[in-house]
């Protein structure tokens, strides 16, 4: 992830803010489970002491500014019940993530969760979340915002010749199975890491699904504690698809100008899966059977540009540029991996790509920017 992620992730921080009610709900469940375990469920016997360290795992943290939002909420909610509680917070991302920026952010940000108590310790983990990250049964709360839809980097099928996105509009049986399997892998690893009674809260991208359209395909979750909220979204084109398509066009122009080989451009892919609800529910069914990780809640959200920006005062061109900087902050590292040569070559070619892209959207700004993308927020509990 490039150095500017903290400054260009307003859209992702909005995703977190949109799901704070679910963080509160899941945190309350975790606290009740802890109280039950320490035998503190008897009102008269409240000693406000949990002898165990509470461990929070932040999956796909990037540079940490957005992670501070849910962690502040989780820690302050716990402290109301257990004022002397000790916490360990683990921030995880790929090894190439700039962990120095993350540690500086957590230490220096005046709103950082470390200001909440002097018993909070934080660490970084440079490892893919497709590996087990910590010993089994050690985590109380794991969250993954805007990260769990990233596929692992070995995916070689479903290249879209016209886009840097994964080819998924017409979902083949093979691609659907791949989505179920890769989500199951993520869920089962988190299930192993969680203590009994622990929580996994995540968001994953959706392909602007109209849930009503797929109503008959979807399994209705059976658990009595489960709530599913259905929100209808239109199947309008996802703005991210537009950005991904335009990116590929610009890279191809650069190949035609012999600035980069067509072979490198053909291989470029941002391996994000836009999951459908039936695939998510299938993965959960498997992980509930195998690891006792059960569904508490799943909710569809539509993220709008106007949620985080005053769209009335911005021109189409300004909106396009803002969106591009967000996409860029999230995708730059992945795209640079496909460029041959040393870091200087990668950096200068990428810089050229940025200026060509900006020129392109000056000539023809992306229209209809209001509906950005849709995503599911999901709460899972380890039984
Ligand atoms: C869009 S950022 C989200 C950052 C932050 N969670 C937020 O909500 O703003 C996605 C992050 O997921 C990370 N990521 C993608 N694939 C990963 C993997 N396999 N293992 C660990 N991190 C991964 C990326 O490096 C990136 O930092």
mmCIF file of C-alpha atoms and ligand atoms in Angstrom:
data_model
loop_
_atom_site.group_PDB
_atom_site.id
_atom_site.type_symbol
_atom_site.label_atom_id
_atom_site.label_comp_id
_atom_site.label_asym_id
_atom_site.label_seq_id
_atom_site.Cartn_x
_atom_site.Cartn_y
_atom_site.Cartn_z
ATOM 1 C CA UNK A 1 0.000 0.000 0.000
ATOM 2 C CA UNK A 2 1.409 3.403 -0.965
ATOM 3 C CA UNK A 3 2.317 6.098 1.544
ATOM 4 C CA UNK A 4 -0.839 8.167 0.992
ATOM 5 C CA UNK A 5 -3.401 5.516 2.046
ATOM 6 C CA UNK A 6 -4.249 7.301 5.302
ATOM 7 C CA UNK A 7 -4.981 10.515 3.379
ATOM 8 C CA UNK A 8 -6.945 8.898 0.542
ATOM 9 C CA UNK A 9 -9.190 6.430 2.303
ATOM 10 C CA UNK A 10 -12.219 8.545 3.137
ATOM 11 C CA UNK A 11 -14.447 6.140 1.205
ATOM 12 C CA UNK A 12 -13.136 3.198 3.242
ATOM 13 C CA UNK A 13 -13.526 5.120 6.529
ATOM 14 C CA UNK A 14 -17.133 5.833 5.502
ATOM 15 C CA UNK A 15 -17.633 2.071 5.060
ATOM 16 C CA UNK A 16 -16.553 1.634 8.693
ATOM 17 C CA UNK A 17 -18.754 4.479 9.933
ATOM 18 C CA UNK A 18 -21.748 2.965 8.118
ATOM 19 C CA UNK A 19 -21.349 -0.258 10.101
ATOM 20 C CA UNK A 20 -20.652 1.098 13.599
ATOM 21 C CA UNK A 21 -24.048 -0.146 14.824
ATOM 22 C CA UNK A 22 -22.869 -3.665 13.978
ATOM 23 C CA UNK A 23 -19.558 -3.132 15.799
ATOM 24 C CA UNK A 24 -21.509 -2.067 18.909
ATOM 25 C CA UNK A 25 -23.860 -5.045 18.643
ATOM 26 C CA UNK A 26 -21.025 -7.560 18.156
ATOM 27 C CA UNK A 27 -18.928 -6.015 20.928
ATOM 28 C CA UNK A 28 -21.840 -6.410 23.352
ATOM 29 C CA UNK A 29 -22.081 -10.099 22.384
ATOM 30 C CA UNK A 30 -18.342 -10.549 22.999
ATOM 31 C CA UNK A 31 -18.584 -8.884 26.446
ATOM 32 C CA UNK A 32 -21.561 -11.035 27.449
ATOM 33 C CA UNK A 33 -19.606 -14.143 26.390
ATOM 34 C CA UNK A 34 -16.575 -13.046 28.450
ATOM 35 C CA UNK A 35 -18.758 -12.378 31.492
ATOM 36 C CA UNK A 36 -20.338 -15.787 31.124
ATOM 37 C CA UNK A 37 -16.913 -17.459 30.932
ATOM 38 C CA UNK A 38 -15.551 -15.765 34.055
ATOM 39 C CA UNK A 39 -18.772 -16.484 35.950
ATOM 40 C CA UNK A 40 -19.582 -12.778 36.168
ATOM 41 C CA UNK A 41 -23.090 -13.115 34.825
ATOM 42 C CA UNK A 42 -24.484 -12.966 38.341
ATOM 43 C CA UNK A 43 -25.384 -9.282 38.962
ATOM 44 C CA UNK A 44 -24.435 -9.479 42.671
ATOM 45 C CA UNK A 45 -21.064 -10.961 41.875
ATOM 46 C CA UNK A 46 -19.744 -8.224 39.594
ATOM 47 C CA UNK A 47 -16.093 -7.658 40.454
ATOM 48 C CA UNK A 48 -15.394 -5.857 37.162
ATOM 49 C CA UNK A 49 -12.278 -7.916 36.640
ATOM 50 C CA UNK A 50 -11.526 -10.081 33.640
ATOM 51 C CA UNK A 51 -8.255 -11.905 34.397
ATOM 52 C CA UNK A 52 -7.609 -12.619 30.702
ATOM 53 C CA UNK A 53 -6.004 -10.249 28.206
ATOM 54 C CA UNK A 54 -8.482 -9.145 25.512
ATOM 55 C CA UNK A 55 -6.875 -9.527 22.075
ATOM 56 C CA UNK A 56 -8.107 -7.641 19.022
ATOM 57 C CA UNK A 57 -6.919 -8.588 15.528
ATOM 58 C CA UNK A 58 -7.188 -6.038 12.691
ATOM 59 C CA UNK A 59 -7.005 -7.802 9.303
ATOM 60 C CA UNK A 60 -5.732 -5.753 6.321
ATOM 61 C CA UNK A 61 -4.902 -2.688 8.430
ATOM 62 C CA UNK A 62 -2.959 -0.751 5.782
ATOM 63 C CA UNK A 63 -1.531 2.321 7.589
ATOM 64 C CA UNK A 64 -3.910 2.200 10.520
ATOM 65 C CA UNK A 65 -5.823 5.491 10.568
ATOM 66 C CA UNK A 66 -9.163 3.872 9.763
ATOM 67 C CA UNK A 67 -8.507 0.969 12.166
ATOM 68 C CA UNK A 68 -8.488 3.435 15.048
ATOM 69 C CA UNK A 69 -12.260 4.067 14.590
ATOM 70 C CA UNK A 70 -13.604 0.570 15.476
ATOM 71 C CA UNK A 71 -10.818 -0.154 17.992
ATOM 72 C CA UNK A 72 -11.676 3.007 19.959
ATOM 73 C CA UNK A 73 -15.262 1.829 20.125
ATOM 74 C CA UNK A 74 -14.428 -1.758 21.126
ATOM 75 C CA UNK A 75 -11.915 -0.782 23.830
ATOM 76 C CA UNK A 76 -14.028 2.005 25.330
ATOM 77 C CA UNK A 77 -17.088 -0.280 25.454
ATOM 78 C CA UNK A 78 -15.086 -2.978 27.258
ATOM 79 C CA UNK A 79 -13.529 -0.451 29.674
ATOM 80 C CA UNK A 80 -16.989 0.607 30.842
ATOM 81 C CA UNK A 81 -17.499 -2.962 32.090
ATOM 82 C CA UNK A 82 -13.903 -3.853 32.998
ATOM 83 C CA UNK A 83 -12.054 -0.592 33.871
ATOM 84 C CA UNK A 84 -8.712 -2.329 34.544
ATOM 85 C CA UNK A 85 -8.762 -4.512 31.454
ATOM 86 C CA UNK A 86 -5.475 -5.195 29.630
ATOM 87 C CA UNK A 87 -5.575 -5.293 25.782
ATOM 88 C CA UNK A 88 -3.318 -6.458 22.974
ATOM 89 C CA UNK A 89 -4.033 -5.125 19.480
ATOM 90 C CA UNK A 90 -2.537 -6.864 16.438
ATOM 91 C CA UNK A 91 -2.511 -4.993 13.115
ATOM 92 C CA UNK A 92 -2.029 -7.290 10.142
ATOM 93 C CA UNK A 93 -1.291 -6.640 6.474
ATOM 94 C CA UNK A 94 0.904 -8.047 3.694
ATOM 95 C CA UNK A 95 4.665 -7.998 4.394
ATOM 96 C CA UNK A 96 5.171 -5.109 1.916
ATOM 97 C CA UNK A 97 2.801 -2.863 3.906
ATOM 98 C CA UNK A 98 4.542 0.173 5.402
ATOM 99 C CA UNK A 99 4.351 -0.800 9.080
ATOM 100 C CA UNK A 100 6.513 2.191 10.106
ATOM 101 C CA UNK A 101 3.689 4.489 8.974
ATOM 102 C CA UNK A 102 1.210 2.326 10.863
ATOM 103 C CA UNK A 103 3.190 2.418 14.139
ATOM 104 C CA UNK A 104 3.651 6.195 13.806
ATOM 105 C CA UNK A 105 -0.084 6.652 13.211
ATOM 106 C CA UNK A 106 -1.060 4.580 16.272
ATOM 107 C CA UNK A 107 1.519 6.374 18.441
ATOM 108 C CA UNK A 108 0.985 9.965 17.236
ATOM 109 C CA UNK A 109 -2.675 10.274 16.252
ATOM 110 C CA UNK A 110 -4.347 12.313 18.989
ATOM 111 C CA UNK A 111 -7.477 10.144 18.679
ATOM 112 C CA UNK A 112 -5.563 6.866 18.896
ATOM 113 C CA UNK A 113 -6.970 4.075 21.070
ATOM 114 C CA UNK A 114 -3.732 3.968 23.081
ATOM 115 C CA UNK A 115 -4.927 7.163 24.804
ATOM 116 C CA UNK A 116 -7.808 5.217 26.379
ATOM 117 C CA UNK A 117 -5.733 3.381 28.998
ATOM 118 C CA UNK A 118 -2.121 2.628 29.900
ATOM 119 C CA UNK A 119 -2.743 -1.095 29.530
ATOM 120 C CA UNK A 120 -2.973 -1.290 25.746
ATOM 121 C CA UNK A 121 -0.145 -2.892 23.743
ATOM 122 C CA UNK A 122 0.014 -2.973 19.939
ATOM 123 C CA UNK A 123 1.886 -5.062 17.376
ATOM 124 C CA UNK A 124 2.219 -5.520 13.606
ATOM 125 C CA UNK A 125 1.954 -8.797 11.681
ATOM 126 C CA UNK A 126 3.351 -8.894 8.127
ATOM 127 C CA UNK A 127 1.668 -11.980 6.690
ATOM 128 C CA UNK A 128 -1.151 -12.820 4.302
ATOM 129 C CA UNK A 129 -4.528 -13.369 5.952
ATOM 130 C CA UNK A 130 -4.718 -16.575 3.908
ATOM 131 C CA UNK A 131 -2.329 -17.957 6.582
ATOM 132 C CA UNK A 132 -3.071 -18.511 10.255
ATOM 133 C CA UNK A 133 -1.753 -15.333 11.905
ATOM 134 C CA UNK A 134 -1.736 -16.050 15.646
ATOM 135 C CA UNK A 135 -1.979 -19.197 17.830
ATOM 136 C CA UNK A 136 -5.341 -20.960 17.967
ATOM 137 C CA UNK A 137 -7.997 -19.811 20.479
ATOM 138 C CA UNK A 138 -6.276 -16.519 21.377
ATOM 139 C CA UNK A 139 -8.379 -13.723 19.835
ATOM 140 C CA UNK A 140 -11.528 -12.125 21.266
ATOM 141 C CA UNK A 141 -12.460 -9.804 18.399
ATOM 142 C CA UNK A 142 -11.199 -9.903 14.821
ATOM 143 C CA UNK A 143 -12.323 -7.383 12.228
ATOM 144 C CA UNK A 144 -11.605 -6.912 8.560
ATOM 145 C CA UNK A 145 -12.882 -3.776 6.853
ATOM 146 C CA UNK A 146 -12.558 -3.387 3.055
ATOM 147 C CA UNK A 147 -9.953 -6.188 2.940
ATOM 148 C CA UNK A 148 -11.545 -9.660 2.950
ATOM 149 C CA UNK A 149 -12.701 -9.387 -0.685
ATOM 150 C CA UNK A 150 -9.036 -9.377 -1.756
ATOM 151 C CA UNK A 151 -8.291 -12.744 -3.240
ATOM 152 C CA UNK A 152 -4.957 -14.441 -2.781
ATOM 153 C CA UNK A 153 -2.393 -13.439 -5.359
ATOM 154 C CA UNK A 154 -2.108 -16.821 -7.072
ATOM 155 C CA UNK A 155 -5.429 -16.536 -8.842
ATOM 156 C CA UNK A 156 -4.650 -17.017 -12.513
ATOM 157 C CA UNK A 157 -8.063 -17.498 -14.059
ATOM 158 C CA UNK A 158 -10.724 -14.917 -14.861
ATOM 159 C CA UNK A 159 -8.531 -12.256 -16.331
ATOM 160 C CA UNK A 160 -10.731 -9.711 -18.039
ATOM 161 C CA UNK A 161 -9.071 -8.511 -21.260
ATOM 162 C CA UNK A 162 -10.877 -5.166 -20.954
ATOM 163 C CA UNK A 163 -10.371 -4.415 -17.269
ATOM 164 C CA UNK A 164 -7.907 -4.725 -14.395
ATOM 165 C CA UNK A 165 -10.820 -6.169 -12.366
ATOM 166 C CA UNK A 166 -11.564 -9.884 -12.062
ATOM 167 C CA UNK A 167 -13.866 -11.136 -14.824
ATOM 168 C CA UNK A 168 -17.011 -11.952 -12.882
ATOM 169 C CA UNK A 169 -20.043 -10.323 -14.501
ATOM 170 C CA UNK A 170 -21.294 -13.639 -15.860
ATOM 171 C CA UNK A 171 -20.445 -15.929 -13.007
ATOM 172 C CA UNK A 172 -19.432 -19.379 -14.167
ATOM 173 C CA UNK A 173 -19.927 -22.375 -11.881
ATOM 174 C CA UNK A 174 -16.156 -22.576 -11.534
ATOM 175 C CA UNK A 175 -15.852 -18.926 -10.454
ATOM 176 C CA UNK A 176 -18.721 -19.226 -7.941
ATOM 177 C CA UNK A 177 -17.052 -22.278 -6.396
ATOM 178 C CA UNK A 178 -13.759 -20.381 -6.242
ATOM 179 C CA UNK A 179 -15.496 -17.517 -4.356
ATOM 180 C CA UNK A 180 -17.054 -19.934 -1.855
ATOM 181 C CA UNK A 181 -13.766 -21.764 -1.291
ATOM 182 C CA UNK A 182 -11.607 -18.678 -0.792
ATOM 183 C CA UNK A 183 -14.086 -17.092 1.619
ATOM 184 C CA UNK A 184 -14.321 -20.404 3.502
ATOM 185 C CA UNK A 185 -10.520 -20.424 3.793
ATOM 186 C CA UNK A 186 -10.540 -16.914 5.326
ATOM 187 C CA UNK A 187 -13.438 -17.783 7.684
ATOM 188 C CA UNK A 188 -11.928 -21.076 8.854
ATOM 189 C CA UNK A 189 -8.553 -19.472 9.653
ATOM 190 C CA UNK A 190 -10.256 -16.726 11.684
ATOM 191 C CA UNK A 191 -12.377 -19.394 13.426
ATOM 192 C CA UNK A 192 -9.210 -21.196 14.546
ATOM 193 C CA UNK A 193 -7.700 -17.950 15.886
ATOM 194 C CA UNK A 194 -10.818 -16.955 17.840
ATOM 195 C CA UNK A 195 -11.488 -17.905 21.439
ATOM 196 C CA UNK A 196 -14.865 -19.507 22.134
ATOM 197 C CA UNK A 197 -17.394 -16.660 22.263
ATOM 198 C CA UNK A 198 -15.182 -14.442 20.072
ATOM 199 C CA UNK A 199 -16.406 -12.289 17.171
ATOM 200 C CA UNK A 200 -15.408 -11.882 13.510
ATOM 201 C CA UNK A 201 -16.807 -8.676 11.949
ATOM 202 C CA UNK A 202 -16.093 -8.030 8.275
ATOM 203 C CA UNK A 203 -17.193 -6.271 5.122
ATOM 204 C CA UNK A 204 -16.896 -7.696 1.600
ATOM 205 C CA UNK A 205 -17.644 -6.133 -1.753
ATOM 206 C CA UNK A 206 -20.831 -7.055 -3.560
ATOM 207 C CA UNK A 207 -21.619 -6.680 -7.260
ATOM 208 C CA UNK A 208 -24.549 -4.244 -6.833
ATOM 209 C CA UNK A 209 -26.775 -7.220 -6.268
ATOM 210 C CA UNK A 210 -30.512 -6.820 -6.219
ATOM 211 C CA UNK A 211 -31.259 -9.155 -3.307
ATOM 212 C CA UNK A 212 -34.914 -9.549 -4.253
ATOM 213 C CA UNK A 213 -33.868 -10.932 -7.607
ATOM 214 C CA UNK A 214 -31.929 -13.735 -5.885
ATOM 215 C CA UNK A 215 -34.370 -14.317 -3.048
ATOM 216 C CA UNK A 216 -35.211 -17.871 -4.066
ATOM 217 C CA UNK A 217 -31.551 -18.832 -4.444
ATOM 218 C CA UNK A 218 -30.655 -17.715 -0.921
ATOM 219 C CA UNK A 219 -30.704 -19.991 2.067
ATOM 220 C CA UNK A 220 -32.516 -18.495 5.009
ATOM 221 C CA UNK A 221 -30.180 -18.758 7.993
ATOM 222 C CA UNK A 222 -31.602 -21.046 10.635
ATOM 223 C CA UNK A 223 -30.090 -19.735 13.869
ATOM 224 C CA UNK A 224 -32.644 -17.895 16.019
ATOM 225 C CA UNK A 225 -30.122 -15.157 16.812
ATOM 226 C CA UNK A 226 -29.538 -14.461 13.142
ATOM 227 C CA UNK A 227 -30.960 -11.358 11.528
ATOM 228 C CA UNK A 228 -30.722 -10.675 7.824
ATOM 229 C CA UNK A 229 -31.577 -7.223 6.622
ATOM 230 C CA UNK A 230 -32.588 -6.935 3.007
ATOM 231 C CA UNK A 231 -32.052 -3.685 1.202
ATOM 232 C CA UNK A 232 -32.868 -3.387 -2.461
ATOM 233 C CA UNK A 233 -30.182 -1.907 -4.671
ATOM 234 C CA UNK A 234 -30.381 -1.301 -8.360
ATOM 235 C CA UNK A 235 -28.185 -3.224 -10.745
ATOM 236 C CA UNK A 236 -26.747 -0.013 -12.093
ATOM 237 C CA UNK A 237 -23.158 -0.125 -13.190
ATOM 238 C CA UNK A 238 -20.698 -0.180 -10.355
ATOM 239 C CA UNK A 239 -18.398 2.864 -10.556
ATOM 240 C CA UNK A 240 -15.431 0.711 -9.560
ATOM 241 C CA UNK A 241 -15.985 -1.394 -12.702
ATOM 242 C CA UNK A 242 -15.780 1.810 -14.738
ATOM 243 C CA UNK A 243 -12.513 2.824 -13.067
ATOM 244 C CA UNK A 244 -11.031 -0.645 -13.568
ATOM 245 C CA UNK A 245 -12.013 -0.638 -17.248
ATOM 246 C CA UNK A 246 -10.595 2.807 -17.860
ATOM 247 C CA UNK A 247 -7.345 1.847 -16.096
ATOM 248 C CA UNK A 248 -6.863 -1.079 -18.468
ATOM 249 C CA UNK A 249 -7.516 1.193 -21.465
ATOM 250 C CA UNK A 250 -4.832 3.632 -20.277
ATOM 251 C CA UNK A 251 -2.285 0.847 -19.643
ATOM 252 C CA UNK A 252 -3.006 -0.540 -23.143
ATOM 253 C CA UNK A 253 -2.391 2.920 -24.645
ATOM 254 C CA UNK A 254 0.955 2.955 -22.828
ATOM 255 C CA UNK A 255 1.766 -0.469 -24.312
ATOM 256 C CA UNK A 256 0.885 0.823 -27.786
ATOM 257 C CA UNK A 257 3.372 3.655 -27.184
ATOM 258 C CA UNK A 258 5.992 0.989 -26.257
ATOM 259 C CA UNK A 259 6.299 2.349 -22.709
ATOM 260 C CA UNK A 260 5.430 -1.076 -21.261
ATOM 261 C CA UNK A 261 4.964 -4.487 -22.905
ATOM 262 C CA UNK A 262 1.458 -5.734 -23.756
ATOM 263 C CA UNK A 263 2.411 -8.949 -21.937
ATOM 264 C CA UNK A 264 2.814 -7.059 -18.630
ATOM 265 C CA UNK A 265 -0.466 -5.170 -19.212
ATOM 266 C CA UNK A 266 -2.389 -8.369 -20.060
ATOM 267 C CA UNK A 267 -1.398 -9.854 -16.700
ATOM 268 C CA UNK A 268 -2.498 -6.847 -14.594
ATOM 269 C CA UNK A 269 -5.293 -7.723 -12.211
ATOM 270 C CA UNK A 270 -6.719 -6.334 -8.973
ATOM 271 C CA UNK A 271 -7.862 -9.586 -7.391
ATOM 272 C CA UNK A 272 -11.015 -8.331 -5.670
ATOM 273 C CA UNK A 273 -14.048 -10.632 -5.678
ATOM 274 C CA UNK A 274 -17.481 -9.011 -5.663
ATOM 275 C CA UNK A 275 -19.340 -11.639 -3.640
ATOM 276 C CA UNK A 276 -22.971 -12.576 -3.934
ATOM 277 C CA UNK A 277 -25.079 -13.356 -0.892
ATOM 278 C CA UNK A 278 -25.662 -17.012 -1.774
ATOM 279 C CA UNK A 279 -21.879 -17.542 -1.995
ATOM 280 C CA UNK A 280 -21.319 -15.883 1.394
ATOM 281 C CA UNK A 281 -24.061 -17.975 3.006
ATOM 282 C CA UNK A 282 -22.666 -21.195 1.488
ATOM 283 C CA UNK A 283 -19.215 -20.441 2.958
ATOM 284 C CA UNK A 284 -20.748 -19.678 6.355
ATOM 285 C CA UNK A 285 -22.728 -22.924 6.323
ATOM 286 C CA UNK A 286 -19.492 -24.849 5.766
ATOM 287 C CA UNK A 287 -17.543 -22.975 8.449
ATOM 288 C CA UNK A 288 -20.361 -23.367 10.960
ATOM 289 C CA UNK A 289 -20.321 -27.134 10.397
ATOM 290 C CA UNK A 290 -16.543 -27.456 10.496
ATOM 291 C CA UNK A 291 -15.460 -24.806 13.049
ATOM 292 C CA UNK A 292 -18.587 -23.602 14.899
ATOM 293 C CA UNK A 293 -18.407 -20.067 13.454
ATOM 294 C CA UNK A 294 -22.027 -19.023 13.138
ATOM 295 C CA UNK A 295 -23.820 -16.135 11.450
ATOM 296 C CA UNK A 296 -25.252 -13.428 13.699
ATOM 297 C CA UNK A 297 -26.076 -10.797 11.106
ATOM 298 C CA UNK A 298 -25.586 -9.947 7.430
ATOM 299 C CA UNK A 299 -26.563 -6.611 5.916
ATOM 300 C CA UNK A 300 -26.302 -5.118 2.427
ATOM 301 C CA UNK A 301 -25.168 -1.495 2.090
ATOM 302 C CA UNK A 302 -24.999 0.818 -0.866
ATOM 303 C CA UNK A 303 -22.196 3.339 -0.530
ATOM 304 C CA UNK A 304 -22.940 6.683 -2.105
ATOM 305 C CA UNK A 305 -20.493 9.384 -3.082
ATOM 306 C CA UNK A 306 -22.582 11.954 -1.196
ATOM 307 C CA UNK A 307 -22.160 9.937 2.056
ATOM 308 C CA UNK A 308 -18.630 11.308 2.340
ATOM 309 C CA UNK A 309 -18.505 14.336 -0.026
ATOM 310 C CA UNK A 310 -20.546 17.391 -0.799
ATOM 311 C CA UNK A 311 -21.359 16.286 -4.330
ATOM 312 C CA UNK A 312 -23.366 19.448 -5.059
ATOM 313 C CA UNK A 313 -20.275 21.650 -5.222
ATOM 314 C CA UNK A 314 -18.018 19.270 -7.165
ATOM 315 C CA UNK A 315 -17.841 18.972 -10.944
ATOM 316 C CA UNK A 316 -17.913 15.525 -12.629
ATOM 317 C CA UNK A 317 -14.211 15.940 -13.325
ATOM 318 C CA UNK A 318 -13.366 16.707 -9.666
ATOM 319 C CA UNK A 319 -15.440 13.716 -8.537
ATOM 320 C CA UNK A 320 -13.654 11.464 -11.049
ATOM 321 C CA UNK A 321 -10.267 12.649 -9.765
ATOM 322 C CA UNK A 322 -11.252 12.075 -6.127
ATOM 323 C CA UNK A 323 -12.440 8.567 -6.918
ATOM 324 C CA UNK A 324 -9.305 7.812 -8.869
ATOM 325 C CA UNK A 325 -7.126 8.835 -5.895
ATOM 326 C CA UNK A 326 -9.062 6.401 -3.680
ATOM 327 C CA UNK A 327 -8.753 3.557 -6.168
ATOM 328 C CA UNK A 328 -5.112 4.400 -6.589
ATOM 329 C CA UNK A 329 -4.356 4.376 -2.858
ATOM 330 C CA UNK A 330 -5.864 0.891 -2.623
ATOM 331 C CA UNK A 331 -4.424 -0.606 -5.841
ATOM 332 C CA UNK A 332 -1.025 0.974 -6.512
ATOM 333 C CA UNK A 333 1.090 -1.694 -4.793
ATOM 334 C CA UNK A 334 -0.751 -4.540 -6.535
ATOM 335 C CA UNK A 335 -0.424 -2.962 -9.981
ATOM 336 C CA UNK A 336 3.272 -2.175 -9.542
ATOM 337 C CA UNK A 337 3.882 -5.903 -8.918
ATOM 338 C CA UNK A 338 3.022 -6.507 -12.602
ATOM 339 C CA UNK A 339 5.549 -3.974 -13.931
ATOM 340 C CA UNK A 340 8.957 -5.432 -14.773
ATOM 341 C CA UNK A 341 12.164 -3.721 -13.655
ATOM 342 C CA UNK A 342 13.529 -2.041 -10.551
ATOM 343 C CA UNK A 343 11.584 0.193 -8.158
ATOM 344 C CA UNK A 344 12.564 3.386 -10.045
ATOM 345 C CA UNK A 345 11.143 1.961 -13.302
ATOM 346 C CA UNK A 346 7.946 0.841 -11.548
ATOM 347 C CA UNK A 347 7.534 4.236 -9.846
ATOM 348 C CA UNK A 348 8.126 6.315 -12.984
ATOM 349 C CA UNK A 349 5.830 4.176 -15.176
ATOM 350 C CA UNK A 350 3.147 4.347 -12.510
ATOM 351 C CA UNK A 351 3.507 8.126 -12.316
ATOM 352 C CA UNK A 352 3.016 8.282 -16.073
ATOM 353 C CA UNK A 353 -0.090 6.089 -15.763
ATOM 354 C CA UNK A 354 -1.521 8.517 -13.168
ATOM 355 C CA UNK A 355 -0.992 11.587 -15.349
ATOM 356 C CA UNK A 356 -2.458 9.863 -18.429
ATOM 357 C CA UNK A 357 -5.457 8.678 -16.411
ATOM 358 C CA UNK A 358 -6.075 12.189 -15.039
ATOM 359 C CA UNK A 359 -5.852 13.609 -18.590
ATOM 360 C CA UNK A 360 -8.322 10.987 -19.756
ATOM 361 C CA UNK A 361 -10.918 11.886 -17.114
ATOM 362 C CA UNK A 362 -10.438 15.574 -17.915
ATOM 363 C CA UNK A 363 -11.546 14.805 -21.476
ATOM 364 C CA UNK A 364 -14.346 12.451 -20.474
ATOM 365 C CA UNK A 365 -15.224 12.442 -16.758
ATOM 366 C CA UNK A 366 -16.975 9.367 -15.362
ATOM 367 C CA UNK A 367 -20.704 10.017 -15.257
ATOM 368 C CA UNK A 368 -23.249 8.935 -12.616
ATOM 369 C CA UNK A 369 -20.790 8.814 -9.754
ATOM 370 C CA UNK A 370 -23.386 8.771 -6.954
ATOM 371 C CA UNK A 371 -23.702 4.963 -6.476
ATOM 372 C CA UNK A 372 -20.133 3.910 -5.721
ATOM 373 C CA UNK A 373 -20.383 0.255 -4.783
ATOM 374 C CA UNK A 374 -22.314 -2.102 -2.564
ATOM 375 C CA UNK A 375 -20.969 -4.337 0.172
ATOM 376 C CA UNK A 376 -22.097 -6.781 2.833
ATOM 377 C CA UNK A 377 -21.280 -6.325 6.498
ATOM 378 C CA UNK A 378 -21.249 -9.599 8.412
ATOM 379 C CA UNK A 379 -21.022 -10.587 12.083
ATOM 380 C CA UNK A 380 -19.881 -14.135 12.916
ATOM 381 C CA UNK A 381 -19.579 -15.627 16.406
ATOM 382 C CA UNK A 382 -17.441 -18.598 17.461
ATOM 383 C CA UNK A 383 -19.681 -21.071 19.266
HETATM 384 C C1 LIG B 1 -8.526 -1.031 1.038
HETATM 385 S S1 LIG B 1 -7.342 -1.462 2.227
HETATM 386 C C2 LIG B 1 -8.312 -1.450 3.724
HETATM 387 C C3 LIG B 1 -7.548 -0.858 4.868
HETATM 388 C C4 LIG B 1 -8.345 -0.648 6.146
HETATM 389 N N1 LIG B 1 -8.776 -1.908 6.709
HETATM 390 C C5 LIG B 1 -9.525 0.269 5.930
HETATM 391 O O1 LIG B 1 -10.655 -0.138 6.251
HETATM 392 O O2 LIG B 1 -9.328 1.388 5.473
HETATM 393 C C6 LIG B 1 -7.148 -3.221 1.952
HETATM 394 C C7 LIG B 1 -5.925 -3.772 2.646
HETATM 395 O O3 LIG B 1 -5.951 -5.201 2.562
HETATM 396 C C8 LIG B 1 -4.628 -5.629 2.389
HETATM 397 N N2 LIG B 1 -4.599 -6.988 1.853
HETATM 398 C C9 LIG B 1 -5.002 -7.419 0.633
HETATM 399 N N3 LIG B 1 -4.787 -8.740 0.512
HETATM 400 C C10 LIG B 1 -4.232 -9.153 1.684
HETATM 401 C C11 LIG B 1 -3.790 -10.406 2.166
HETATM 402 N N4 LIG B 1 -3.879 -11.512 1.441
HETATM 403 N N5 LIG B 1 -3.270 -10.463 3.407
HETATM 404 C C12 LIG B 1 -3.183 -9.341 4.174
HETATM 405 N N6 LIG B 1 -3.599 -8.119 3.768
HETATM 406 C C13 LIG B 1 -4.115 -8.028 2.537
HETATM 407 C C14 LIG B 1 -4.029 -4.611 1.446
HETATM 408 O O4 LIG B 1 -2.620 -4.638 1.488
HETATM 409 C C15 LIG B 1 -4.630 -3.324 1.994
HETATM 410 O O5 LIG B 1 -3.813 -2.721 2.938
#
